[in-house]
Amino acid sequence: MKVINNFSFTVIVGFVTLFIFCVGGDRLSAQTVWLDQLDLGAATQGFGTPRSNKSVDGKPLSIAGKIFERGFGSHSESSLTILLEGKALSFMAQVGIDDEVKGQKPAAEFVVYGDKKKLWSSGVMHLGDTARTCSVQLAGVQKVELVVTDGGNGNYYDHVDWVDAKFETTGVTKFKSYSPVATEPYILTPAPKAEPKITGAKVFGVRPGSPFQFLVTATGDRPMNFSVNSLPKGLKINPQTGLITGKLSKSGAYIVTLQANNAKGKAVRKFRIECGDKIALTPPMGWNSWNCFASEVSADKVKRAADAMVKSGLINHGWTYINIDDFWENHRGSKDQSLRGKFRDESGNIVPNSRFVDMKGLADYVHGLGLKVGLYSSPGPWTCGGCAGSYGYEEQDADSYAKWGFDYLKYDWCSYGHVINGLPDNDPAKVSSLSYKGGSELSTAMKPFKVMGDYLRQQPRDIVFSVCQYGMSDVWKWGGSVGGNLWRTTNDITDTWVSVKNIALDQDKSAPYAKPGNYNDPDMLVVGIVGWGNPHKSRLKPDEQYLHISLWSLFSAPLLIGCDMEKFDDFTLNLLTNDEVIEINQDPLVKQAVCLQTMGELRIYVKELEDGSRAVGFCNFGLDIADISYKDFPKLGINGKFIVRDVWRQKDISNIDTGRDELKLKVPAHGVVLYKFIAAK
Ligand code: GLA
């Protein structure tokens, strides 16, 4: 018998160990990949952030009274894509609605797609349903998508859990979750040139006798000199700032020529002043405190926002309003002493809270910068945040706003449901539970806005009236008749893809009602640092933000920035200063774009512009790049020879004859290509 020497022994033991590790060991440890081990940050969801081994609110995962150690806590509508590359055999999970939303009425449906094919669905689930078992075979599947829909009743309180969720694999130990939507910001808007270029609205409405304030804006090197040819009597322009002020006593339309000069050259542009009943002849553009500061707003923050609008250069692109939202009034029960105090003085005049000691001074400050200033109230006894509303004091409040010098009022339904139901004015518990209850009768829904609309119109200054009741009773059909210049068509927006997408897809029905002086308001912009008092970078990806701004421009929507303007990054600033995009929004014809063609998840929105050209948004709501040769121009009402201009890049990209040519298009996932079709001469 041959004796094994030391060296051979070591080699044999080594091989055996390696064999056990590769065959047995790998099998034991590598065949299960838990969902919670993946990067869940790639998921998109309707609210909050995706959580590993926790509910969306950060609590232990719990379905129908049972606690689960492992899983993915999310919120509908949610989607998570995982690259499997044919290396998964199956996926198993339990799904259900998390118990943390007790008392609410969530509904959601869990769906698994493999390479776009529906492989499994839970059916609609409700709170308290025991977890349902998901078990799907995945052999050969390249990509799996875990989706949770809103169950058909909106996504309120849809806190949803995938628990004990795992893949059996062919041997791999990891999978990559990924978002097909690009995450790196990229800049499209070219920097403004040194020569002057006049920006902003091309038409301005004012009522006879009202103080006139319009800032002529331009990009280009400073110093700049502004002038106007044939400015009507009663108005004057400050040549250094471009601010036109004064008063017009007679109704009528005046066509004037604006001029801006600097060392590099000169720009001229026709401008129409319409003195009559109508104001806000183009959609209001500005900023509102809510999406960024919420209940933390103060006069100091408002002043700083106004300063930032100037310093950032936004003012040179037509951005105008600085609007204070809720929480300038005193609160009915806050522990924050700065919000506690008398709601009204002995004569019934509204008393601002201690953060806003000098409302007139604040308005003067904002006006002094060439900007305008707005305020917020509710037709009910309380605002949505629980501060004093205008109920019973509408006339006095309208007088106060005008006396202080405000130019804009957002009037927010909230506790008016409480008035309709005849409950005691000061019962906060009841107020909040009824706060979103609408009036069943049209006249009930219209009444409080008509009351305030009339008082605003009686003021000796022009006050833009923003009706806010979340789109109840088809407000677009009557908002103008109660004096509204704009009306919300939706519940509150959040900085999620789901929110922006759902709002966008819901706008077509109200589109025919938009016209100069009357706008559908799909809510404020969610770009930059937003957060309702809890600041964070907008969760919208860069392409989603391009799509958001493009759509709101196509919609002739009011453009109200909702971020901290002291913290702009280059991307956000670039997004908000593209004059050709803004020009689409401010087009004097005010024809709100509608979707004229759908190709899969690509929706094509068309807006007719005053000069006869058309703005066309190729909007990709899907997760795949839309790579197409487009030729259905007649469906868009575009026939003949056109110059096609890429609006974001501010570049002509081709000449087409719609009867002959095709247009090559590559629209990123959740992104947009925004073109203008200009008739070729
Ligand atoms: C409602 C409105 C918001 C904001 C808040 C303030 O939710 O829709 O835009 O004004 O109230 O409390």
mmCIF file of C-alpha atoms and ligand atoms in Angstrom, residues 288 290-291 294 325-327 376 383-386 410 412 414 436 468-470 488 490-493 523-524 532, ligand 1:
data_model
loop_
_atom_site.group_PDB
_atom_site.id
_atom_site.type_symbol
_atom_site.label_atom_id
_atom_site.label_comp_id
_atom_site.label_asym_id
_atom_site.label_seq_id
_atom_site.Cartn_x
_atom_site.Cartn_y
_atom_site.Cartn_z
ATOM 1 C CA ASN A 288 -46.054 79.340 -3.222
ATOM 2 C CA TRP A 290 -46.831 75.327 0.884
ATOM 3 C CA ASN A 291 -44.885 72.536 -0.837
ATOM 4 C CA ALA A 294 -46.008 74.233 4.918
ATOM 5 C CA ASP A 325 -50.146 79.710 1.690
ATOM 6 C CA ASP A 326 -51.706 78.478 4.937
ATOM 7 C CA PHE A 327 -50.312 79.396 8.394
ATOM 8 C CA TYR A 376 -54.408 82.237 1.303
ATOM 9 C CA THR A 383 -58.222 76.619 6.813
ATOM 10 C CA CYS A 384 -57.039 73.132 5.906
ATOM 11 C CA GLY A 385 -54.243 73.455 8.429
ATOM 12 C CA GLY A 386 -56.592 74.597 11.223
ATOM 13 C CA LYS A 410 -55.945 81.235 -2.968
ATOM 14 C CA ASP A 412 -59.291 76.751 -0.098
ATOM 15 C CA CYS A 414 -61.542 72.658 3.518
ATOM 16 C CA TYR A 436 -63.156 67.143 2.313
ATOM 17 C CA CYS A 468 -59.149 75.616 -4.511
ATOM 18 C CA GLN A 469 -61.613 72.788 -3.946
ATOM 19 C CA TYR A 470 -59.750 69.906 -5.601
ATOM 20 C CA ARG A 488 -57.620 73.333 -8.834
ATOM 21 C CA THR A 490 -57.110 67.757 -8.441
ATOM 22 C CA ASN A 491 -56.214 66.788 -4.925
ATOM 23 C CA ASP A 492 -52.802 67.798 -3.618
ATOM 24 C CA ILE A 493 -49.793 66.896 -5.717
ATOM 25 C CA ASP A 523 -51.481 72.033 -8.598
ATOM 26 C CA MET A 524 -47.999 73.330 -7.942
ATOM 27 C CA TRP A 532 -43.894 70.321 3.203
HETATM 28 C C1 GLA B 1 -54.877 72.000 1.025
HETATM 29 C C2 GLA B 1 -54.446 72.560 -0.333
HETATM 30 C C3 GLA B 1 -52.941 72.742 -0.353
HETATM 31 C C4 GLA B 1 -52.520 73.668 0.773
HETATM 32 C C5 GLA B 1 -53.010 73.152 2.108
HETATM 33 C C6 GLA B 1 -52.790 74.144 3.226
HETATM 34 O O1 GLA B 1 -54.397 70.728 1.222
HETATM 35 O O2 GLA B 1 -54.860 71.713 -1.359
HETATM 36 O O3 GLA B 1 -52.507 73.236 -1.602
HETATM 37 O O4 GLA B 1 -52.999 74.956 0.513
HETATM 38 O O5 GLA B 1 -54.405 72.857 2.052
HETATM 39 O O6 GLA B 1 -53.270 73.689 4.445
#
